[in-house]
Amino acid sequence: MPKVPLNVWLNDMAQPLSCNPQETLLEVLERLGYRMRRSCRNGVCEICEFTLLKGQMSQSYPAQELCVEPLDPQSRICGLACTAVPVTDIWVNIDGLKRPGEVILKRLVCDVERVEKLSGDVYRVTLLAPPTASQAVEFHAGQYLEIVLPDERKAAFSIGSAPEAGREIELHIRQVAGSDVASAIIEQIKTSAQITVEMPKGDCFLQAATLAPEQTVILAAASTGFSQIKSMVEHLIAANVTNPIHIYWGARIAADLYWPELPLEWAGKHDNIVYHPVVSEPGDSCGWTGRIDLLPDAIKTDFDSFEDTVVYASGSPAMVYALVDNLAEKGLQETQVHSDVFAYAPRPAKS
């Protein structure tokens, strides 16, 4: 079947996209992972407007032929992406068009819906984002947000809920002794009905659609890094992936595994999920009878090869880089490991 080349104008540069015969502009964009404002999909709401810069299109509703020759960056010929079909190669401009995987950073005022204590010093906080379209929650599994205090101080927390949870945003917040910011955030969450956040942030995220069939997924978390891993697991479950998923949750003492029944529940319900809790310094009074090891060493021990494996790590820079180095001894490439640590605490380049 012949294809008509389609060029979509992005940031003053034409990027060629392939358009199937009789495919609307909106169908082309969404098939290839681009997103734009749209609603009814039949031309009535007129939300999915674009500007034609060059080429010819046939629009079914409202019925009209659109044509601009030659290329005119100042064109005022507009159409509706949901009902307009390219007839020739076209160049278009679409305000607010988002590339595949791109989300927009927003500052939102969220309702504080629930505050629960998961352990002696860790709170599970559930926020409810605004319902309006312009303020809608949009993020990828594994991204984080920043809580913004009234005096503009900020603190970052991984989003513990999956994108599929909709308006509900879950955070796991540890009350850190001696931290003024942490104390102020805990106090505001306990006493205020609303809190301001900036989201989404972070380039370490997981999208189920990008996984290769049978690719093994290793999710490694230390302490409250579990919240980032939780978002990823629940996203993978919602997407019904069948890839092998190994969840490693490491802590110094058993009490730091503050929600131990949740990963056990995942593993009990899904045959492709295996949970590996690891404690490094249990002590005689801990009562821990499970595995005693360092998280990077445990993962290295459990796998003979890391071929066709992807690793997501959430923890301190020391833990993440120890993991990278340990697993490299068995062939894991650094490009197979994803972590926010690489952005905020990069290692010096090797000379």
Coordinates of C-alpha atoms in Angstrom, one line a residue:
M1 CA 0.0 0.0 0.0
P2 CA 1.6 3.3 -1.0
K3 CA 2.3 5.9 1.6
V4 CA 2.1 9.7 1.4
P5 CA 5.0 11.4 3.2
L6 CA 3.7 13.9 5.8
N7 CA 5.8 16.6 7.3
V8 CA 4.8 18.0 10.7
W9 CA 6.3 21.4 11.6
L10 CA 7.9 21.1 15.1
N11 CA 9.9 23.9 16.6
D12 CA 10.5 25.5 13.2
M13 CA 11.8 22.2 11.8
A14 CA 10.0 19.8 9.4
Q15 CA 10.2 16.2 10.6
P16 CA 9.0 13.6 8.1
L17 CA 6.2 11.3 9.3
S18 CA 4.6 8.6 7.2
C19 CA 0.9 8.9 6.5
N20 CA -1.3 6.0 5.3
P21 CA -3.9 6.7 2.6
Q22 CA -7.1 8.3 3.9
E23 CA -5.6 8.7 7.4
T24 CA -6.5 12.0 9.1
L25 CA -3.8 14.2 10.4
L26 CA -4.9 13.4 14.0
E27 CA -4.7 9.6 13.3
V28 CA -1.2 10.0 11.9
L29 CA 0.0 11.9 14.9
E30 CA -1.5 9.7 17.5
R31 CA -0.4 6.5 15.7
L32 CA 3.2 7.8 15.9
G33 CA 3.0 8.8 19.5
Y34 CA 2.4 12.6 19.1
R35 CA -0.4 14.3 21.0
M36 CA -2.4 17.5 20.6
R37 CA -5.5 19.0 22.0
R38 CA -8.6 17.2 20.8
S39 CA -12.0 16.1 22.1
C40 CA -14.9 15.1 19.9
R41 CA -12.9 13.6 17.0
N42 CA -15.6 14.6 14.5
G43 CA -14.9 18.3 13.9
V44 CA -17.7 19.8 16.1
C45 CA -15.6 21.0 19.1
E46 CA -13.0 22.6 16.8
I47 CA -10.3 22.0 19.5
C48 CA -7.8 20.1 17.2
E49 CA -7.0 23.1 15.0
F50 CA -3.8 23.2 12.9
T51 CA -2.3 25.7 10.5
L52 CA -1.4 24.5 7.0
L53 CA 1.9 25.9 5.9
K54 CA 2.2 24.0 2.6
G55 CA 0.4 21.3 0.6
Q56 CA -3.1 20.2 0.0
M57 CA -5.7 18.6 2.4
S58 CA -9.3 17.5 2.1
Q59 CA -11.4 18.2 5.1
S60 CA -14.7 16.3 5.5
Y61 CA -16.2 18.5 8.3
P62 CA -16.7 21.3 7.9
A63 CA -16.2 20.3 4.2
Q64 CA -13.5 22.2 2.5
E65 CA -10.3 21.9 0.5
L66 CA -7.2 23.4 2.0
C67 CA -4.3 24.4 -0.1
V68 CA -1.1 26.5 0.4
E69 CA 1.6 26.8 -2.2
P70 CA 4.5 27.5 -1.8
L71 CA 5.6 27.1 1.8
D72 CA 4.3 30.0 3.8
P73 CA 5.3 30.2 7.5
Q74 CA 2.8 33.2 7.9
S75 CA -0.1 31.1 6.5
R76 CA -3.6 31.7 8.1
I77 CA -5.2 28.6 6.5
C78 CA -6.5 26.5 9.4
G79 CA -8.2 23.1 9.5
L80 CA -9.2 20.4 12.0
A81 CA -6.9 17.5 12.4
C82 CA -9.6 15.0 13.2
T83 CA -11.4 15.4 9.8
A84 CA -8.6 16.6 7.5
V85 CA -6.8 14.1 5.2
P86 CA -3.5 14.9 3.4
V87 CA -3.8 14.8 -0.4
T88 CA -0.1 15.8 -1.0
D89 CA 3.0 16.2 1.1
I90 CA 2.1 18.8 3.8
W91 CA 3.7 21.1 6.3
V92 CA 1.7 22.1 9.3
N93 CA 2.0 24.0 12.5
I94 CA 0.2 22.8 15.7
D95 CA 0.3 24.9 18.8
G96 CA 1.0 22.7 21.9
L97 CA 1.9 19.6 19.9
K98 CA 3.8 17.2 22.1
R99 CA 6.4 14.7 20.9
P100 CA 6.2 11.0 21.9
G101 CA 6.8 10.7 25.7
E102 CA 6.8 14.5 26.2
V103 CA 4.8 15.9 29.1
I104 CA 4.4 19.5 30.3
L105 CA 5.7 20.7 33.7
K106 CA 2.8 22.2 35.7
R107 CA 2.4 23.8 39.1
L108 CA -0.8 22.4 40.6
V109 CA -2.7 23.0 43.9
C110 CA -3.7 19.6 45.0
D111 CA -6.1 18.5 47.8
V112 CA -4.6 16.5 50.6
E113 CA -6.9 13.5 50.5
R114 CA -5.3 11.1 53.0
V115 CA -2.3 10.9 55.3
E116 CA -1.5 7.4 56.7
K117 CA 1.5 6.2 58.7
L118 CA 3.1 3.2 57.1
S119 CA 5.9 2.9 59.7
G120 CA 7.5 4.8 62.5
D121 CA 8.7 7.6 60.3
V122 CA 7.2 7.0 56.8
Y123 CA 3.9 8.6 55.7
R124 CA 1.8 7.6 52.8
V125 CA 0.2 10.8 51.4
T126 CA -2.5 10.8 48.8
L127 CA -3.1 14.0 46.9
L128 CA -6.0 14.7 44.6
A129 CA -5.1 16.8 41.5
P130 CA -7.5 19.3 40.0
P131 CA -10.0 17.8 37.6
T132 CA -9.9 20.5 34.9
A133 CA -8.3 19.6 31.6
S134 CA -5.7 22.4 31.7
Q135 CA -4.6 21.1 35.1
A136 CA -4.9 17.4 34.4
V137 CA -2.3 15.1 35.9
E138 CA 0.1 13.7 33.3
F139 CA 3.3 11.8 34.0
H140 CA 5.2 8.6 33.3
A141 CA 5.7 5.8 35.8
G142 CA 8.9 6.6 37.7
Q143 CA 8.8 10.4 37.5
Y144 CA 8.8 12.6 40.6
L145 CA 7.3 15.9 41.8
E146 CA 8.4 18.7 44.0
I147 CA 6.3 19.9 46.9
V148 CA 6.5 23.7 47.0
L149 CA 6.1 25.3 50.5
P150 CA 4.5 28.8 50.9
D151 CA 8.0 30.3 51.3
E152 CA 9.0 28.6 47.9
R153 CA 11.3 26.0 49.5
K154 CA 11.0 22.8 47.6
A155 CA 11.6 19.1 48.2
A156 CA 11.5 16.2 45.6
F157 CA 9.5 13.0 46.1
S158 CA 9.0 10.1 43.7
I159 CA 5.4 9.6 42.6
G160 CA 4.3 6.3 44.1
S161 CA 1.1 5.9 42.1
A162 CA 0.9 4.7 38.5
P163 CA -0.4 7.1 35.7
E164 CA -3.4 4.8 35.5
A165 CA -4.5 6.0 39.0
G166 CA -5.8 9.2 37.4
R167 CA -6.1 12.2 39.6
E168 CA -4.8 10.4 42.7
I169 CA -1.1 11.1 43.4
E170 CA 0.7 9.0 46.0
L171 CA 3.8 10.0 47.9
H172 CA 5.9 8.2 50.5
I173 CA 7.4 10.8 52.8
R174 CA 10.0 10.0 55.5
Q175 CA 10.2 12.3 58.5
V176 CA 13.9 13.1 58.7
A177 CA 15.3 14.2 62.0
G178 CA 17.1 17.5 61.8
S179 CA 15.6 18.5 58.4
D180 CA 13.7 21.8 58.6
V181 CA 12.3 21.3 55.1
A182 CA 11.1 17.8 55.9
S183 CA 9.5 18.9 59.1
A184 CA 7.8 21.9 57.4
I185 CA 6.3 19.6 54.7
I186 CA 5.0 17.0 57.2
E187 CA 3.4 19.8 59.2
Q188 CA 1.8 21.3 56.2
I189 CA 0.5 18.0 55.0
K190 CA -1.0 17.2 58.4
T191 CA -2.6 20.7 58.9
S192 CA -3.5 22.0 55.4
A193 CA -6.3 20.9 53.1
Q194 CA -4.2 21.7 50.0
I195 CA -0.6 21.7 48.9
T196 CA 1.3 23.0 45.9
V197 CA 3.3 20.7 43.7
E198 CA 5.4 21.0 40.5
M199 CA 5.2 17.9 38.2
P200 CA 6.3 15.9 36.4
K201 CA 10.1 15.9 36.7
G202 CA 12.8 13.3 36.0
D203 CA 14.0 11.4 32.9
C204 CA 14.0 8.0 34.6
F205 CA 10.7 6.5 33.8
L206 CA 9.3 3.3 32.4
Q207 CA 6.8 2.8 29.6
A208 CA 5.4 -0.7 29.2
A209 CA 5.0 -0.2 25.4
T210 CA 8.8 0.2 25.0
L211 CA 9.7 -3.2 26.5
A212 CA 10.8 -5.9 24.1
P213 CA 8.9 -9.3 24.4
E214 CA 10.4 -11.5 27.2
Q215 CA 12.8 -8.7 28.2
T216 CA 13.6 -9.2 31.9
V217 CA 12.9 -6.1 34.1
I218 CA 14.9 -5.6 37.3
L219 CA 13.5 -3.0 39.7
A220 CA 15.9 -2.2 42.5
A221 CA 14.9 0.1 45.4
A222 CA 16.6 1.2 48.6
S223 CA 14.4 2.5 51.5
T224 CA 11.8 5.0 50.3
G225 CA 13.1 4.5 46.7
F226 CA 10.4 1.8 46.8
S227 CA 7.8 4.5 45.9
Q228 CA 9.3 5.0 42.5
I229 CA 9.4 1.3 41.9
K230 CA 5.8 1.0 43.1
S231 CA 4.7 3.3 40.4
M232 CA 6.5 1.3 37.7
V233 CA 5.1 -2.1 39.0
E234 CA 1.6 -0.9 39.1
H235 CA 2.0 0.6 35.6
L236 CA 3.3 -2.7 34.2
I237 CA 0.4 -4.6 35.9
A238 CA -2.1 -2.2 34.4
A239 CA -0.6 -2.8 31.0
N240 CA -0.9 -6.6 31.5
V241 CA 2.8 -7.2 30.6
T242 CA 4.1 -10.7 30.8
N243 CA 7.8 -9.9 31.0
P244 CA 9.7 -11.4 34.0
I245 CA 9.8 -8.7 36.7
H246 CA 12.2 -9.0 39.6
I247 CA 11.6 -6.5 42.5
Y248 CA 14.5 -6.0 44.9
W249 CA 13.9 -3.9 48.0
G250 CA 16.9 -3.3 50.2
A251 CA 17.1 -1.7 53.6
R252 CA 19.6 -1.5 56.5
I253 CA 17.1 -3.0 59.0
A254 CA 13.8 -4.9 58.5
A255 CA 11.7 -2.0 59.8
D256 CA 12.8 0.1 56.8
L257 CA 10.8 -2.2 54.6
Y258 CA 7.8 -0.1 55.6
W259 CA 5.2 -1.8 53.4
P260 CA 6.3 -5.5 53.2
E261 CA 2.9 -7.0 52.4
L262 CA 2.4 -5.0 49.1
P263 CA 5.2 -6.6 47.0
L264 CA 4.2 -10.0 48.4
E265 CA 0.7 -9.3 47.2
W266 CA 1.9 -8.4 43.7
A267 CA 4.0 -11.6 43.5
G268 CA 1.1 -13.7 44.8
K269 CA -1.3 -12.5 42.1
H270 CA 1.1 -12.4 39.1
D271 CA 3.3 -15.3 38.1
N272 CA 5.8 -13.1 36.3
I273 CA 6.6 -11.1 39.4
V274 CA 9.3 -12.2 41.9
Y275 CA 10.0 -10.2 45.1
H276 CA 13.4 -10.2 46.8
P277 CA 13.6 -8.4 50.1
V278 CA 17.1 -7.8 51.3
V279 CA 18.4 -6.5 54.7
S280 CA 22.0 -5.6 55.2
E281 CA 22.3 -5.0 59.0
P282 CA 19.5 -6.8 60.8
G283 CA 21.1 -7.0 64.2
D284 CA 20.1 -9.5 66.9
S285 CA 16.9 -7.6 67.9
C286 CA 15.6 -7.1 64.4
G287 CA 13.8 -10.5 64.1
W288 CA 14.7 -10.7 60.5
T289 CA 14.9 -14.3 59.1
G290 CA 15.1 -13.4 55.4
R291 CA 18.1 -12.7 53.2
I292 CA 21.0 -10.7 54.5
D293 CA 23.1 -9.0 51.9
L294 CA 23.8 -5.7 50.2
L295 CA 21.4 -5.0 47.4
P296 CA 24.0 -4.8 44.5
D297 CA 25.6 -8.1 45.7
A298 CA 22.2 -9.8 45.9
I299 CA 21.3 -9.0 42.3
K300 CA 24.7 -9.9 41.0
T301 CA 24.5 -13.3 42.8
D302 CA 21.0 -14.1 41.4
F303 CA 21.8 -13.7 37.7
D304 CA 24.3 -15.5 35.5
S305 CA 23.7 -13.1 32.6
F306 CA 22.1 -9.7 32.1
E307 CA 21.5 -10.2 28.4
D308 CA 18.1 -8.8 27.3
T309 CA 17.7 -7.1 30.7
V310 CA 16.7 -3.6 31.8
V311 CA 17.4 -2.3 35.3
Y312 CA 15.7 0.6 37.1
A313 CA 17.4 1.7 40.3
S314 CA 16.2 4.0 43.0
G315 CA 18.4 4.9 45.9
S316 CA 21.5 6.8 46.9
P317 CA 24.3 7.5 44.4
A318 CA 26.5 5.1 46.3
M319 CA 24.0 2.3 46.0
V320 CA 23.2 2.9 42.3
Y321 CA 26.9 3.2 41.2
A322 CA 27.8 0.1 43.3
L323 CA 25.0 -1.7 41.4
V324 CA 26.3 -0.5 38.0
D325 CA 29.8 -1.6 38.8
N326 CA 28.8 -5.0 40.3
L327 CA 26.5 -6.0 37.4
A328 CA 29.1 -4.8 34.8
E329 CA 31.2 -7.7 36.0
K330 CA 28.6 -10.0 34.5
G331 CA 28.2 -8.1 31.3
L332 CA 25.6 -5.5 32.1
Q333 CA 26.1 -2.2 30.1
E334 CA 25.5 1.1 31.8
T335 CA 23.0 1.9 29.0
Q336 CA 20.8 -0.9 30.4
V337 CA 20.5 0.9 33.8
H338 CA 18.1 3.8 34.4
S339 CA 18.3 6.0 37.5
D340 CA 17.6 9.6 38.5
V341 CA 21.1 9.5 40.1
F342 CA 22.7 9.8 36.7
A343 CA 21.1 13.3 36.3
Y344 CA 21.6 14.8 39.8
A345 CA 24.9 13.0 40.9
P346 CA 26.9 12.1 37.7
R347 CA 30.2 10.5 38.1
P348 CA 33.2 12.3 36.6
A349 CA 34.0 11.2 33.1
K350 CA 36.7 8.6 32.8
S351 CA 40.0 10.0 31.5

